[in-house]
Short mmCIF file of C-alpha atoms and ligand atoms in Angstrom, two decimals:
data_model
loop_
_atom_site.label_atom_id
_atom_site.label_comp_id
_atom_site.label_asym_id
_atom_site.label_seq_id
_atom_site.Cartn_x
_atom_site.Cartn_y
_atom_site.Cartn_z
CA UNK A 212 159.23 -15.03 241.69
CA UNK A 213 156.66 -15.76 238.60
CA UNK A 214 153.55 -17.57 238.58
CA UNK A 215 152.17 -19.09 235.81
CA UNK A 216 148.35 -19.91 234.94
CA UNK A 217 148.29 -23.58 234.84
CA UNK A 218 145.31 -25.96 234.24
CA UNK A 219 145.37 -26.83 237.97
CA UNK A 220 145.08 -23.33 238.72
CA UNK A 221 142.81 -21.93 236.58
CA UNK A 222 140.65 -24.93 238.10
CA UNK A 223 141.58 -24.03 241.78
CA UNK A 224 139.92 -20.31 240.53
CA UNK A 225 136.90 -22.19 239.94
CA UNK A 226 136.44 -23.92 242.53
CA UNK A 227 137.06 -20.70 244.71
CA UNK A 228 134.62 -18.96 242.49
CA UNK A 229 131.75 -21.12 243.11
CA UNK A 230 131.82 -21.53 246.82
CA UNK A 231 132.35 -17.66 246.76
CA UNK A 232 129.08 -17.55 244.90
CA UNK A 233 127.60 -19.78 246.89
CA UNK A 234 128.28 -17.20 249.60
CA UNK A 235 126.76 -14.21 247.92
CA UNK A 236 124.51 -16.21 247.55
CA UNK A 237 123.33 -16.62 251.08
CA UNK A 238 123.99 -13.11 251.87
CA UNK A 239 121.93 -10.96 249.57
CA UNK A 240 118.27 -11.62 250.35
CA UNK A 241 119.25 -10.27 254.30
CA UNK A 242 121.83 -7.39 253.08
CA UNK A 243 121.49 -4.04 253.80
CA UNK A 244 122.87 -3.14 250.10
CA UNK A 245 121.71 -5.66 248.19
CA UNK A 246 122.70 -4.55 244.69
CA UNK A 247 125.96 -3.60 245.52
CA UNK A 248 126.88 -7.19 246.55
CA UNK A 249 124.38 -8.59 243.23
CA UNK A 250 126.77 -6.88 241.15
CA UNK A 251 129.23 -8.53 242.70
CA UNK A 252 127.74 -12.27 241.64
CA UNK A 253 127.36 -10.50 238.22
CA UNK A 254 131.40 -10.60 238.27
CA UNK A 255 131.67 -13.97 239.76
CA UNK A 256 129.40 -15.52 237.36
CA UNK A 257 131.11 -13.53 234.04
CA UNK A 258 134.73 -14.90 235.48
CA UNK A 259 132.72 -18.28 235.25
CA UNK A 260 132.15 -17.54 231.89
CA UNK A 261 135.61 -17.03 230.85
CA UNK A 262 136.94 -20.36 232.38
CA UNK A 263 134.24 -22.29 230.63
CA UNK A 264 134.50 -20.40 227.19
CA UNK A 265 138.30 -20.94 228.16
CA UNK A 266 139.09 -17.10 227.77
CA UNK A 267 140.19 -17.00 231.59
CA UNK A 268 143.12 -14.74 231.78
CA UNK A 269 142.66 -12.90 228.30
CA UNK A 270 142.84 -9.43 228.63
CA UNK A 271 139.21 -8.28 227.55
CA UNK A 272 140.43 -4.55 226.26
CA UNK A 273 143.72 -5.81 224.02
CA UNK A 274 143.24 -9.45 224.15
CA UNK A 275 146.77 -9.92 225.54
CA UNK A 276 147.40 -11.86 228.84
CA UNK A 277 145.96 -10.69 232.17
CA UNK A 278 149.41 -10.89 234.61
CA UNK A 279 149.13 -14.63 236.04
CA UNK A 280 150.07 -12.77 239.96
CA UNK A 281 147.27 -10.52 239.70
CA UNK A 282 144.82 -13.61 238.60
CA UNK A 283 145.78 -15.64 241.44
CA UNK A 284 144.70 -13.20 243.87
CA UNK A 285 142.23 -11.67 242.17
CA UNK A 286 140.45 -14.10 239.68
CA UNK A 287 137.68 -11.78 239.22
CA UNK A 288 140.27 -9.73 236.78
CA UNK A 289 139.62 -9.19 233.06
CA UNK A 290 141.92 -6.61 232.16
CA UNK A 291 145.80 -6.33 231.53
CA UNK A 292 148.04 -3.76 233.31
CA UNK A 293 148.47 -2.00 229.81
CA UNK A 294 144.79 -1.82 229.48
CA UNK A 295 143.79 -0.26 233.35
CA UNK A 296 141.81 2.68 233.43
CA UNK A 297 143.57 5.93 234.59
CA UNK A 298 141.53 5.15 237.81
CA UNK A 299 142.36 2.05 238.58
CA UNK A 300 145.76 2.24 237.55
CA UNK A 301 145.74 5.25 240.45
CA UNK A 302 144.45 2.85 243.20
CA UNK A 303 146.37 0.43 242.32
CA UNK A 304 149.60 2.55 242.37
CA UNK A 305 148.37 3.99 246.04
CA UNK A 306 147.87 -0.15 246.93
CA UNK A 307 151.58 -0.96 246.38
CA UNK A 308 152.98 2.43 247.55
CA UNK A 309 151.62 1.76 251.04
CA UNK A 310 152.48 -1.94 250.59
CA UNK A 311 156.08 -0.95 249.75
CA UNK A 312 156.05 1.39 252.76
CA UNK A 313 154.70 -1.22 255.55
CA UNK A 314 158.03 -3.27 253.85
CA UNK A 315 160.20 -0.23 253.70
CA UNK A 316 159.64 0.36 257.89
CA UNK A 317 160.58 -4.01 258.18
CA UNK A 318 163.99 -3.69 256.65
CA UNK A 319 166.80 -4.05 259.12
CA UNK A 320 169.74 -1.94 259.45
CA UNK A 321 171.49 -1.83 255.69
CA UNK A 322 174.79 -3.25 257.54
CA UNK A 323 176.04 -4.30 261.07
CA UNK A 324 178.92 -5.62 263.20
CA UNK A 325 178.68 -8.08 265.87
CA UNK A 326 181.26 -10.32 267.89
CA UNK A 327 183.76 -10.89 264.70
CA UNK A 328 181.31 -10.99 262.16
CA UNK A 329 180.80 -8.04 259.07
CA UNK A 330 177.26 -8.36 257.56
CA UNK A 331 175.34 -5.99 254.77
CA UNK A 332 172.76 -6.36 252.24
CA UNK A 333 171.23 -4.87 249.34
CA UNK A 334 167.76 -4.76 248.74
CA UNK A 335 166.19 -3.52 244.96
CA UNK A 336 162.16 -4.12 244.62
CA UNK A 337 161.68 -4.25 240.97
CA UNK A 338 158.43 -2.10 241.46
CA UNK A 339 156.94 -0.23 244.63
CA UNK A 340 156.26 -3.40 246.65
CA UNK A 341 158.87 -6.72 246.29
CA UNK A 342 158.20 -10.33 247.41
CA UNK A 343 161.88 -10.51 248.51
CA UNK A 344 162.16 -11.19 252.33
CA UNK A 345 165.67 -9.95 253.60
CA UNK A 346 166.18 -9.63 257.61
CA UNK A 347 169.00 -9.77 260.19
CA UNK A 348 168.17 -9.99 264.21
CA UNK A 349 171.23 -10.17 266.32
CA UNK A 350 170.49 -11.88 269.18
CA UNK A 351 171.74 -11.47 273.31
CA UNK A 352 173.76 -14.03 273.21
CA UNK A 353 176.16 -12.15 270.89
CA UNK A 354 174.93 -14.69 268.04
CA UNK A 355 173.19 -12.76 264.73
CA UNK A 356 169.96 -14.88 263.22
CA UNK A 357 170.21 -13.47 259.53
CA UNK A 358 166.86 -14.56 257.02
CA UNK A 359 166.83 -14.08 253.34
CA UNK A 360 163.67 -15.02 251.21
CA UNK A 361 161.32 -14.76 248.36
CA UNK A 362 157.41 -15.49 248.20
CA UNK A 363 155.33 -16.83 245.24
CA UNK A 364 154.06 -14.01 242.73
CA UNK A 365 154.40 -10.54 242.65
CA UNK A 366 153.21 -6.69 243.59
CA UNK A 367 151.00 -6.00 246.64
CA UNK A 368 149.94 -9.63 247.30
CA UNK A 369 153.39 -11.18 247.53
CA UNK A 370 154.17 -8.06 249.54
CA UNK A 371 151.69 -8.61 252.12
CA UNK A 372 152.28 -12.19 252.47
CA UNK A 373 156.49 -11.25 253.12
CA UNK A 374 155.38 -8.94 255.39
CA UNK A 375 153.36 -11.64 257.00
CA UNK A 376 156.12 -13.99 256.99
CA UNK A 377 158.71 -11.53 258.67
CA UNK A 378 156.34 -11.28 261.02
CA UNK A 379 155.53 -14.37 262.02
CA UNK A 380 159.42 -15.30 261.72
CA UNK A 381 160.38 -12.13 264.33
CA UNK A 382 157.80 -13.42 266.89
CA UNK A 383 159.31 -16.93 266.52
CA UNK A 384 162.92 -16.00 267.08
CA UNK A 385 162.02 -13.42 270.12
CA UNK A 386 160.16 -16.65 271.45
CA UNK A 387 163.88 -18.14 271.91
CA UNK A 388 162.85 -21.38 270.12
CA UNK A 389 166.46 -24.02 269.50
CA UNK A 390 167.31 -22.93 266.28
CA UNK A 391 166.39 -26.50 264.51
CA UNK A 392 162.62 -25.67 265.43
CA UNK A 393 162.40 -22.06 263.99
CA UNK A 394 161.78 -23.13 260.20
CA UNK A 395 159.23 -25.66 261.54
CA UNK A 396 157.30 -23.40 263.48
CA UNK A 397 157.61 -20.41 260.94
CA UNK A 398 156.34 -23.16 257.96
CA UNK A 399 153.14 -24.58 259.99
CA UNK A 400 152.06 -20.98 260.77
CA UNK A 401 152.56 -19.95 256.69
CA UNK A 402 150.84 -22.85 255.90
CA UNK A 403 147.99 -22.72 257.96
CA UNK A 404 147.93 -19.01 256.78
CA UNK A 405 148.43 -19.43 252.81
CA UNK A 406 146.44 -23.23 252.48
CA UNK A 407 148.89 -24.77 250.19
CA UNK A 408 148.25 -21.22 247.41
CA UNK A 409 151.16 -19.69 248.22
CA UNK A 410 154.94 -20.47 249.41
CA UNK A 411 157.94 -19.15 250.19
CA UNK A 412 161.75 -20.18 249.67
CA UNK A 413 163.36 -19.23 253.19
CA UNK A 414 167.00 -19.06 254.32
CA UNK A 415 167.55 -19.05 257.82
CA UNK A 416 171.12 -18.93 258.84
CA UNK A 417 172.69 -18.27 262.95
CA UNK A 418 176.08 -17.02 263.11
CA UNK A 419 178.08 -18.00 266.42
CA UNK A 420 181.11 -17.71 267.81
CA UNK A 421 184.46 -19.12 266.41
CA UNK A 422 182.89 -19.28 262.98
CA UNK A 423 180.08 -22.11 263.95
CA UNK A 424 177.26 -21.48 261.27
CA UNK A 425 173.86 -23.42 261.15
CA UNK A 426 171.57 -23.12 258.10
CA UNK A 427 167.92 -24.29 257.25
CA UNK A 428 167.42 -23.40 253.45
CA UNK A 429 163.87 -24.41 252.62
CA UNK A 430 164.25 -24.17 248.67
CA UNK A 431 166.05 -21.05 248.32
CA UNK A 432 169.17 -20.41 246.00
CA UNK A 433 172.15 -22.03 247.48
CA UNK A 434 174.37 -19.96 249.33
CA UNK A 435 177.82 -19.36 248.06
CA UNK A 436 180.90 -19.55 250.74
CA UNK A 437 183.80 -17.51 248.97
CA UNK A 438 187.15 -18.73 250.36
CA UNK A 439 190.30 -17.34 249.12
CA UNK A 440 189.77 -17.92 244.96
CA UNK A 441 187.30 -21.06 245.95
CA UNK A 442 183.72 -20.90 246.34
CA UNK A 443 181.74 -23.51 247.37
CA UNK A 444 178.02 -24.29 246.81
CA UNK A 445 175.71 -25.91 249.54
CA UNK A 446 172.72 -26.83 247.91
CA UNK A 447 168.65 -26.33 249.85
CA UNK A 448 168.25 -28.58 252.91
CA UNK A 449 164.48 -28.79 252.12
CA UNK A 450 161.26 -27.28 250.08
CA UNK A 451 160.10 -23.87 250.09
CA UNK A 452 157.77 -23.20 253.19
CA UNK A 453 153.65 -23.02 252.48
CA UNK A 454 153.73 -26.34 250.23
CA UNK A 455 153.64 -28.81 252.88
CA UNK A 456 152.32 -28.67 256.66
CA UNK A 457 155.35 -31.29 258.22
CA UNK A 458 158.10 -31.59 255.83
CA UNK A 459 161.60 -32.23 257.34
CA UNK A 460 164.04 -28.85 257.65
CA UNK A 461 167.33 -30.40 258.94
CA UNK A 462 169.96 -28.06 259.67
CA UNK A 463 173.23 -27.99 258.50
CA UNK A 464 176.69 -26.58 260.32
CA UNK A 465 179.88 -25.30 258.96
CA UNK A 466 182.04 -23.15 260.24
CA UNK A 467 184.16 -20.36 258.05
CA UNK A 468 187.51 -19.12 258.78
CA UNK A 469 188.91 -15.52 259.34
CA UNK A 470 188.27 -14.13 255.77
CA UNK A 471 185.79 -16.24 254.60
CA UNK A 472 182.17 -14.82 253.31
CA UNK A 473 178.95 -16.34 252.92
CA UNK A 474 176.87 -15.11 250.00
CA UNK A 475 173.16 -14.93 249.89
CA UNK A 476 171.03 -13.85 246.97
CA UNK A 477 167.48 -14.22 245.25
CA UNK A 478 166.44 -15.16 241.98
CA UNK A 479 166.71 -11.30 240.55
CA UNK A 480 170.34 -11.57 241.13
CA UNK A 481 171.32 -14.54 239.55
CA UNK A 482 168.77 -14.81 236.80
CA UNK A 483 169.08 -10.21 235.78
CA UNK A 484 169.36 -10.42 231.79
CA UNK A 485 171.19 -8.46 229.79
CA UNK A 486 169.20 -7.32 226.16
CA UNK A 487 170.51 -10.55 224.63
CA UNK A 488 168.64 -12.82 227.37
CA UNK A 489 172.15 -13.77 228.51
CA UNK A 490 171.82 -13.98 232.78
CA UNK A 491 174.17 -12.99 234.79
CA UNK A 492 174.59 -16.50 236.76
CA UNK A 493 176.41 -17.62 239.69
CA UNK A 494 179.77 -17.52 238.01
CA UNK A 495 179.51 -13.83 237.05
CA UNK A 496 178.44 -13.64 240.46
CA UNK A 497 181.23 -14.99 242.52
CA UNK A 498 183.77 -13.30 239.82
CA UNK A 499 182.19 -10.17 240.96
CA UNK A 500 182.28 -11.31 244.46
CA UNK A 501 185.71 -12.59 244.43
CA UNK A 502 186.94 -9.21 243.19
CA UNK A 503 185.49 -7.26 246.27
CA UNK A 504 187.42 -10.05 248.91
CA UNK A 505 189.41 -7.44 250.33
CA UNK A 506 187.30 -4.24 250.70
CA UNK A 507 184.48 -3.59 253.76
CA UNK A 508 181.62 -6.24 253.16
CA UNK A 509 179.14 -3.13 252.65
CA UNK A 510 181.34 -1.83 249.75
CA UNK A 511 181.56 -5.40 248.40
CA UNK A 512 177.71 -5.92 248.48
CA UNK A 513 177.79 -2.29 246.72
CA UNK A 514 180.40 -3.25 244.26
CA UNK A 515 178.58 -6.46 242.97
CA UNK A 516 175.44 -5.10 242.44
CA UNK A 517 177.36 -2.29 240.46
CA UNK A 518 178.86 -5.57 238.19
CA UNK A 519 175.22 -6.67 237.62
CA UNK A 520 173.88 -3.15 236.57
CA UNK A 521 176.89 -2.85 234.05
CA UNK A 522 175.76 -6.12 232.87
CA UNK A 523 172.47 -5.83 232.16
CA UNK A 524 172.75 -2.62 230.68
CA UNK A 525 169.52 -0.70 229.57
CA UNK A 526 167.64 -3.97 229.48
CA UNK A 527 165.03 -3.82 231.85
CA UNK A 528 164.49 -4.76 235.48
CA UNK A 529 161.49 -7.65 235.80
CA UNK A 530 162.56 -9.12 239.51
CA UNK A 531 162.89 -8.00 242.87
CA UNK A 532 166.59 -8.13 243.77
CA UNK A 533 168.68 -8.97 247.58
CA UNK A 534 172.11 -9.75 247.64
CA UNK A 535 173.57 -10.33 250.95
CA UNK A 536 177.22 -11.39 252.28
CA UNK A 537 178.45 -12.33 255.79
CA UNK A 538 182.17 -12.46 256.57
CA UNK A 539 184.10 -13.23 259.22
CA UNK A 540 186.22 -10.91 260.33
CA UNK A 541 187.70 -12.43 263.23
ZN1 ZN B 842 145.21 -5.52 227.83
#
């Protein structure tokens, strides 16, 4: 999901900046290293500089734009990616691999069966570490709890904070809270957690028995229910989590029939572009979908995401990318 450098944020920055030097501050006549952490006001007080001269967020090397994601969670920043170091550009690469490998070890099984439902999902980070937030836990009761998601910004940060999320959300479920609670629970933690910097679309779906589903979709794309050649759209119950501490997140119910599948996706699905800027949108996307009714839902999930690559061609990949379908089988 982007981020842009707004106004508002590049005043939030400041305002972080100064009680962070008001910090270092306090700390250096009594530290052990004292001109490790002066040097460290040094960069506080140049990013300063740039908001006031109003040359936050300009790459100092080539003058281009220092990535908005990166400035958010580091506004201390003054270089582009383009522009890093052969250094830095080496830590940084070692930050995201092991960020994309604490992800890699959260990703549930690619597809599963359980009491007359077929699930499976695909899951494409864009770079080593993805913001995307995909899970599926099937519960006791025969019921499967299934989770799809995407957090503000990009790279290692909005890594960490899915991570987070996931597991803050598995703790919650194995806590056997009534379904209409979870999304409550999960957003006060994230909130409490992020302060209002940082949210999170969040699907959270249960399927039951006899087709009963329930769904909480705090701002996420709407899920598509593909029904014979219809497919319906049922638009977000409620905000993305992080933004507010109480909002509502009512729960809606339907229940699908012996055939039917329920199609989840992010942003990088919908919004891929081939090299004329063209998207591949939600009608290309239930074409696609409708075309794979038949086969084994893994296949089908398979098949789509081959669609999408023929689309977009050899224009490049800028978004993480889940696509996820649920059918019932019986
Ligand atoms: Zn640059």
């Amino acid at each position: 999901m982007e981020i842009a450098v707004t106004p508002q944020s590049t005043e939030h920055a400041r305002h972080q900046l100064l009680e962070r030097r008001e910090r270092l501050e306090a700390v250096i006549p009594q530290a052990p290293d004292p001109q490790a952490l002066a040097r460290l006001l040094e960069e506080v007080d140049a990013a300063l500089g740039r908001i006031e001269r109003g040359s936050f967020g300009v790459c100092d090397v080539c003058d281009g734009t220092v990535e908005p994601e990166r400035l958010v969670s580091d506004p201390l920043l003054h270089t582009c990616l383009t522009c890093l170091s052969a250094a830095e550009r080496r830590a940084l690469e070692h930050d995201l691999d092991l960020a994309g490998h604490v992800q890699r070890t959260l990703l549930p099984p690619a597809s599963l069966q359980i009491d007359g439902w077929e699930a499976a999902y695909r899951y494409q980070p864009a770079g080593m570490a993805s913001g995307d937030y995909i899970d599926l836990v099937p519960l006791d009761s025969g019921e499967l709890v299934f989770l799809i998601g995407d957090v503000s910004g990009k790279g290692v940060a909005a890594s960490l904070l899915m991570s987070h999320l996931h597991a803050t959300v598995r703790s919650l479920i194995a806590m056997q809270l009534p379904f209409g609670e979870l999304m409550d629970r999960a957003n006060r933690i994230f909130y409490d957690s992020v302060c209002g910097d940082q949210y999170a679309t969040l699907l959270c779906g249960k399927a039951g028995r006899d087709g009963q589903v329930e769904l909480s979709n705090a701002g996420h794309c709407p899920p598509i229910v593909l029904r014979g050649t219809s497919a319906l759209t049922l638009p977000p119950t409620s905000v993305p989590v992080g933004l507010f501490a109480n909002p509502p997140f009512p729960t809606t119910r339907l229940t699908l029939g012996v055939g039917d599948t329920l199609l989840l996706y992010t942003d990088g699905v919908t919004e891929a572009a081939d090299a004329s800027g063209r998207e591949f949108g939600r009608e290309r996307l239930v074409a696609a979908a409708s075309r794979a009714e038949r086969i084994p839902v893994a296949r089908a999930v398979a098949g789509v995401v081959e669609d999408l690559e023929r689309f977009r061609g050899n224009s490049p990949r800028t978004d993480d990318l889940t696509l996820f379908a649920l059918r019932r089988n019986t």
